[in-house]
Amino acid sequence: MRVLKPALRSVTATVLAAMARVVTGVRPIWSGTSPSRGRRIYFANHASHADFVLLSACLPPAERQRTRAIAAADYWGKTRLRRLISVDLLGAVLVERNWVERKSDPLEAMLEVLDSGQSLIFFPEGTRNMTDEPLLRFRSGLYNLAVARPDVELVPCWLENMSRVLPKGEFLPVPLLCRVIFGAPLAPHPEEDRRAFLDRARSALLALDPRQSRAFA
Amino acid sequence: MSGDTRLLALGLIAVLSSASAVSAFLSWRAGGKPSPALDNLNQRIKAWWVMVALIALAFVCGKTGVIVLFALVSFAALREYVTLTFSRRSDHWVLLGMFGIVIPVQYVLVWQEWYGLYSIFIPVYCFLVMPALTALRGDTERFLARVAEQQWGIMLAVYCVSHVPALMTLPIPGFEGRGLLLIAFLIITVQGSDVLQYIFGKLFGRHALSPNVSPSKTWEGLVGGIAGASALGGLLYWLTPFSPPQAAMIAALSCLMGFLGGLVASAIKRDRGVKDWGQMIEGHGGMMDRADSLVFAAPVFFHVVRYLWT
C-alpha cells in the first residue's frame, strides 16, 4: 500500500490534468512570475471543487507531483468516500477550519508539508465564494503561513471562469475556456499587521482578474 | 482515390508549399530582425498545414469522419462563444444541454440525412424548449439577454456549422458519391477569400470599411479578396456540378456571406472587449476566428445548391 499510494496519486493527477485541458482548454499565464522549483504557496480565488485541479493542471508535471492542496477537514474528511477522494487520490492535506471545536492545529499540518520540501495550494477565502462579489475577505491562515515561513514564496493565482464551469452543488462541468493567471510573489512587510497584509494580498489577487481592467459600462 | 481528389490534394500541397517558401524567403530577407507580422504569418501558414492535414484525414474516413470533425469544430466554437456570454448559475443545465445534447443530436440527424428535422431542430425546437427550461428555473435576472445569447450560440456554432457536412447528403443527379468535393470547394473558396482579403488588405488597403467594427477590414481587401476567390471558384468548377461561370458566381456569393460572417464575429468580439475568440489555433486565434466566415457561408451555399441542383 505504501508504494501504491504515491503511484495512484500521480496517475490521478495526470488524468485529471488531461481532463481539465480537454474540458476547459486551460492555459497558464505566467504574468508576474515563472514556474519554479522552490517551495511556494499558490493562493487562489475559490468557487468550485475543481479549482485545485485547474491550478495544478497549469503547473509543470514535476511541480504538480510535489504540490499539495489544503482542504477543509469538516467537509473533505466527513465521509469515507470524501476522504478517499481528497486524501488518497488527490493527496490533499486536511485541516480543521473551525477555531472553536478543532482538535489539531491547522498551521502545524501545513508547515509540516512545507518543511518536507513540498508546495501548497491554498484558498485564503476559506470557503467557496457563492456571492456576486469577485473575492471574499481573506481569513488569517495566509498571514500565519507567511510569517512562520518567510522564505516560501506566496504566489497569487487568479482562476478564471471556474464558478461557471462547475458551480457549487453541480456535478457535471460545462466546457468553457479557462485561464490561470499567476501574479508576482509577495511577502509581508516587517511593520505590516495581519489585516493590512491580508488586504494587500487580496488586492494583488484581484488585480489579476482581467475583468477588473476591462472597462465595464 | 479518384483523379479529381488526387489533383485537389496535389494542388493544396503546392499552394501551401509555396506559401511556406515565400514566408521562409521573407524571414531570410529580414535577417533575424524580430518582426511580429512575420512571426504571425509563419504561425498562420504552419497552422494551415495542420488544418489541411486534419480535414484530409477526415475525408479519408469518409462521411462519419467529416461529421465527427465538424461536431468537434462546433464544440470548440460553442465553447469559445459561451465563454464570452453572460450566464448565471441557474443556466448550468441548459448550458450542459447545449454541449451534451444539442451538438450530438444535430450531427446524428445530419448523419441520418434527415433534412426535415435537422433543418428545424435548433431554430424551432431548441428555440422553444431552452427558454422554457430557463423560465422553469425561475431566475428572471436578465432573462431575455441570457436566452437570446444561448440561442445565438447554438445557431452560429452548431446549426450553421453543421451545414458543411450536410452538403454530403444532398442527392444531386449525376454527382453521386462526390459530396466531399463540394465541401472542399466551399472550404477552399471561403477560406481562400479570407486569405486573399488579408493579402489584398495588407498590400493595397487604404479605405477602412467599418473602422468601428474591425479596423483591419478595407474596401480594397474586400473587393480584391472576393474577386480573387470568385476566379478561384471558377477554376475549381470541376469539383462541383456547376459550370465555370456558375461556380464563380456561387463562390462570390459564399465569399460575400463569409465576409459578413467575419464582420458579425468582429462586432461580437468588440462588444465583449476581446481581440480573439481564443488561442486554439496558433497565429489565427480561436476556432471561431477561423470558422466565422464558414458559419455564414455554409447554410446559404447549402440552400442554393439544394434549390437549384436537386
mmCIF file of N, CA and C in Angstrom, chain A residues 109-167:
data_model
loop_
_atom_site.group_PDB
_atom_site.id
_atom_site.type_symbol
_atom_site.label_atom_id
_atom_site.label_comp_id
_atom_site.label_asym_id
_atom_site.label_seq_id
_atom_site.Cartn_x
_atom_site.Cartn_y
_atom_site.Cartn_z
ATOM 1 N N ALA A 109 -0.040 21.385 10.565
ATOM 2 C CA ALA A 109 -0.133 20.415 9.470
ATOM 3 C C ALA A 109 0.418 21.009 8.171
ATOM 4 N N MET A 110 0.126 22.291 7.943
ATOM 5 C CA MET A 110 0.573 22.920 6.688
ATOM 6 C C MET A 110 2.087 23.148 6.710
ATOM 7 N N LEU A 111 2.617 23.546 7.869
ATOM 8 C CA LEU A 111 4.064 23.788 7.955
ATOM 9 C C LEU A 111 4.837 22.491 7.758
ATOM 10 N N GLU A 112 4.242 21.398 8.245
ATOM 11 C CA GLU A 112 4.888 20.094 8.085
ATOM 12 C C GLU A 112 5.099 19.782 6.596
ATOM 13 N N VAL A 113 4.075 20.093 5.789
ATOM 14 C CA VAL A 113 4.175 19.832 4.345
ATOM 15 C C VAL A 113 5.258 20.711 3.721
ATOM 16 N N LEU A 114 5.247 21.987 4.078
ATOM 17 C CA LEU A 114 6.254 22.906 3.527
ATOM 18 C C LEU A 114 7.650 22.451 3.932
ATOM 19 N N ASP A 115 7.808 22.026 5.199
ATOM 20 C CA ASP A 115 9.133 21.649 5.692
ATOM 21 C C ASP A 115 9.639 20.369 5.041
ATOM 22 N N SER A 116 8.705 19.583 4.467
ATOM 23 C CA SER A 116 9.164 18.386 3.755
ATOM 24 C C SER A 116 9.538 18.722 2.311
ATOM 25 N N GLY A 117 9.556 20.014 1.978
ATOM 26 C CA GLY A 117 10.024 20.435 0.653
ATOM 27 C C GLY A 117 8.921 20.529 -0.390
ATOM 28 N N GLN A 118 7.656 20.421 0.029
ATOM 29 C CA GLN A 118 6.577 20.484 -0.953
ATOM 30 C C GLN A 118 5.929 21.870 -0.970
ATOM 31 N N SER A 119 5.167 22.131 -2.021
ATOM 32 C CA SER A 119 4.446 23.405 -2.143
ATOM 33 C C SER A 119 2.969 23.193 -1.813
ATOM 34 N N LEU A 120 2.265 24.302 -1.596
ATOM 35 C CA LEU A 120 0.857 24.227 -1.206
ATOM 36 C C LEU A 120 -0.025 24.997 -2.168
ATOM 37 N N ILE A 121 -1.255 24.500 -2.337
ATOM 38 C CA ILE A 121 -2.305 25.283 -2.989
ATOM 39 C C ILE A 121 -3.306 25.633 -1.910
ATOM 40 N N PHE A 122 -3.596 26.917 -1.790
ATOM 41 C CA PHE A 122 -4.313 27.410 -0.611
ATOM 42 C C PHE A 122 -5.396 28.382 -1.054
ATOM 43 N N PHE A 123 -6.575 28.253 -0.463
ATOM 44 C CA PHE A 123 -7.679 29.156 -0.809
ATOM 45 C C PHE A 123 -7.975 30.040 0.390
ATOM 46 N N PRO A 124 -7.430 31.264 0.404
ATOM 47 C CA PRO A 124 -7.478 32.077 1.625
ATOM 48 C C PRO A 124 -8.869 32.600 1.973
ATOM 49 N N GLU A 125 -9.832 32.471 1.068
ATOM 50 C CA GLU A 125 -11.193 32.873 1.433
ATOM 51 C C GLU A 125 -11.801 31.881 2.417
ATOM 52 N N GLY A 126 -11.238 30.679 2.469
ATOM 53 C CA GLY A 126 -11.679 29.688 3.445
ATOM 54 C C GLY A 126 -12.886 28.887 3.036
ATOM 55 N N THR A 127 -13.570 29.299 1.979
ATOM 56 C CA THR A 127 -14.745 28.593 1.520
ATOM 57 C C THR A 127 -15.000 28.979 0.076
ATOM 58 N N ARG A 128 -15.884 28.223 -0.594
ATOM 59 C CA ARG A 128 -16.181 28.578 -1.974
ATOM 60 C C ARG A 128 -17.072 29.826 -2.020
ATOM 61 N N ASN A 129 -16.695 30.741 -2.859
ATOM 62 C CA ASN A 129 -17.400 32.022 -2.956
ATOM 63 C C ASN A 129 -18.652 31.870 -3.810
ATOM 64 N N MET A 130 -19.815 32.039 -3.191
ATOM 65 C CA MET A 130 -21.071 31.901 -3.923
ATOM 66 C C MET A 130 -21.743 33.251 -4.156
ATOM 67 N N THR A 131 -21.082 34.332 -3.764
ATOM 68 C CA THR A 131 -21.699 35.645 -3.864
ATOM 69 C C THR A 131 -21.405 36.255 -5.233
ATOM 70 N N ASP A 132 -21.951 37.431 -5.493
ATOM 71 C CA ASP A 132 -21.641 38.138 -6.726
ATOM 72 C C ASP A 132 -20.340 38.930 -6.614
ATOM 73 N N GLU A 133 -19.823 39.033 -5.375
ATOM 74 C CA GLU A 133 -18.509 39.663 -5.178
ATOM 75 C C GLU A 133 -17.444 38.816 -5.863
ATOM 76 N N PRO A 134 -16.426 39.449 -6.468
ATOM 77 C CA PRO A 134 -15.398 38.621 -7.118
ATOM 78 C C PRO A 134 -14.543 37.847 -6.116
ATOM 79 N N LEU A 135 -14.379 38.377 -4.914
ATOM 80 C CA LEU A 135 -13.466 37.754 -3.956
ATOM 81 C C LEU A 135 -13.924 38.094 -2.539
ATOM 82 N N LEU A 136 -13.978 37.075 -1.663
ATOM 83 C CA LEU A 136 -14.376 37.330 -0.273
ATOM 84 C C LEU A 136 -13.182 37.871 0.515
ATOM 85 N N ARG A 137 -13.465 38.266 1.778
ATOM 86 C CA ARG A 137 -12.402 38.693 2.688
ATOM 87 C C ARG A 137 -11.504 37.505 2.990
ATOM 88 N N PHE A 138 -10.195 37.755 3.075
ATOM 89 C CA PHE A 138 -9.273 36.658 3.371
ATOM 90 C C PHE A 138 -9.296 36.319 4.860
ATOM 91 N N ARG A 139 -9.188 35.041 5.179
ATOM 92 C CA ARG A 139 -9.020 34.633 6.585
ATOM 93 C C ARG A 139 -7.521 34.675 6.924
ATOM 94 N N SER A 140 -7.208 34.435 8.168
ATOM 95 C CA SER A 140 -5.841 34.719 8.646
ATOM 96 C C SER A 140 -4.787 33.716 8.210
ATOM 97 N N GLY A 141 -5.186 32.534 7.785
ATOM 98 C CA GLY A 141 -4.239 31.453 7.508
ATOM 99 C C GLY A 141 -3.043 31.864 6.667
ATOM 100 N N LEU A 142 -3.305 32.642 5.631
ATOM 101 C CA LEU A 142 -2.240 33.024 4.713
ATOM 102 C C LEU A 142 -1.161 33.839 5.442
ATOM 103 N N TYR A 143 -1.620 34.742 6.306
ATOM 104 C CA TYR A 143 -0.675 35.582 7.057
ATOM 105 C C TYR A 143 0.158 34.725 8.005
ATOM 106 N N ASN A 144 -0.505 33.810 8.709
ATOM 107 C CA ASN A 144 0.209 32.956 9.653
ATOM 108 C C ASN A 144 1.273 32.123 8.951
ATOM 109 N N LEU A 145 0.923 31.588 7.772
ATOM 110 C CA LEU A 145 1.888 30.804 6.999
ATOM 111 C C LEU A 145 3.073 31.673 6.578
ATOM 112 N N ALA A 146 2.760 32.875 6.100
ATOM 113 C CA ALA A 146 3.804 33.764 5.583
ATOM 114 C C ALA A 146 4.779 34.151 6.690
ATOM 115 N N VAL A 147 4.254 34.402 7.876
ATOM 116 C CA VAL A 147 5.115 34.817 8.978
ATOM 117 C C VAL A 147 5.941 33.639 9.479
ATOM 118 N N ALA A 148 5.327 32.455 9.497
ATOM 119 C CA ALA A 148 6.032 31.277 10.017
ATOM 120 C C ALA A 148 7.140 30.811 9.073
ATOM 121 N N ARG A 149 6.937 30.982 7.741
ATOM 122 C CA ARG A 149 7.955 30.535 6.775
ATOM 123 C C ARG A 149 8.235 31.658 5.780
ATOM 124 N N PRO A 150 9.002 32.675 6.221
ATOM 125 C CA PRO A 150 9.185 33.865 5.357
ATOM 126 C C PRO A 150 9.948 33.571 4.063
ATOM 127 N N ASP A 151 10.653 32.423 3.990
ATOM 128 C CA ASP A 151 11.415 32.138 2.765
ATOM 129 C C ASP A 151 10.564 31.478 1.684
ATOM 130 N N VAL A 152 9.314 31.136 1.995
ATOM 131 C CA VAL A 152 8.442 30.494 0.998
ATOM 132 C C VAL A 152 7.712 31.579 0.202
ATOM 133 N N GLU A 153 7.753 31.458 -1.130
ATOM 134 C CA GLU A 153 7.100 32.480 -1.967
ATOM 135 C C GLU A 153 5.580 32.343 -1.934
ATOM 136 N N LEU A 154 4.885 33.464 -1.818
ATOM 137 C CA LEU A 154 3.420 33.463 -1.884
ATOM 138 C C LEU A 154 3.017 33.962 -3.268
ATOM 139 N N VAL A 155 2.431 33.068 -4.075
ATOM 140 C CA VAL A 155 2.108 33.428 -5.456
ATOM 141 C C VAL A 155 0.590 33.537 -5.630
ATOM 142 N N PRO A 156 0.092 34.735 -5.980
ATOM 143 C CA PRO A 156 -1.344 34.850 -6.234
ATOM 144 C C PRO A 156 -1.707 34.230 -7.594
ATOM 145 N N CYS A 157 -2.806 33.471 -7.652
ATOM 146 C CA CYS A 157 -3.225 32.813 -8.894
ATOM 147 C C CYS A 157 -4.703 33.082 -9.120
ATOM 148 N N TRP A 158 -5.024 33.776 -10.197
ATOM 149 C CA TRP A 158 -6.428 34.043 -10.483
ATOM 150 C C TRP A 158 -6.989 32.947 -11.387
ATOM 151 N N LEU A 159 -8.025 32.268 -10.915
ATOM 152 C CA LEU A 159 -8.668 31.216 -11.694
ATOM 153 C C LEU A 159 -9.889 31.809 -12.379
ATOM 154 N N GLU A 160 -9.856 31.736 -13.709
ATOM 155 C CA GLU A 160 -10.902 32.384 -14.485
ATOM 156 C C GLU A 160 -12.038 31.402 -14.762
ATOM 157 N N ASN A 161 -13.272 31.844 -14.590
ATOM 158 C CA ASN A 161 -14.440 31.111 -15.111
ATOM 159 C C ASN A 161 -14.847 29.843 -14.384
ATOM 160 N N MET A 162 -14.093 29.420 -13.369
ATOM 161 C CA MET A 162 -14.441 28.131 -12.763
ATOM 162 C C MET A 162 -15.810 28.160 -12.091
ATOM 163 N N SER A 163 -16.238 29.337 -11.631
ATOM 164 C CA SER A 163 -17.551 29.405 -10.992
ATOM 165 C C SER A 163 -18.648 29.086 -11.997
ATOM 166 N N ARG A 164 -18.343 29.240 -13.289
ATOM 167 C CA ARG A 164 -19.343 28.911 -14.309
ATOM 168 C C ARG A 164 -19.169 27.474 -14.801
ATOM 169 N N VAL A 165 -17.940 26.982 -14.802
ATOM 170 C CA VAL A 165 -17.706 25.618 -15.295
ATOM 171 C C VAL A 165 -18.336 24.591 -14.361
ATOM 172 N N LEU A 166 -18.075 24.720 -13.070
ATOM 173 C CA LEU A 166 -18.581 23.741 -12.114
ATOM 174 C C LEU A 166 -18.979 24.448 -10.827
ATOM 175 N N PRO A 167 -20.163 25.070 -10.810
ATOM 176 C CA PRO A 167 -20.567 25.798 -9.611
ATOM 177 C C PRO A 167 -20.858 24.842 -8.446
#
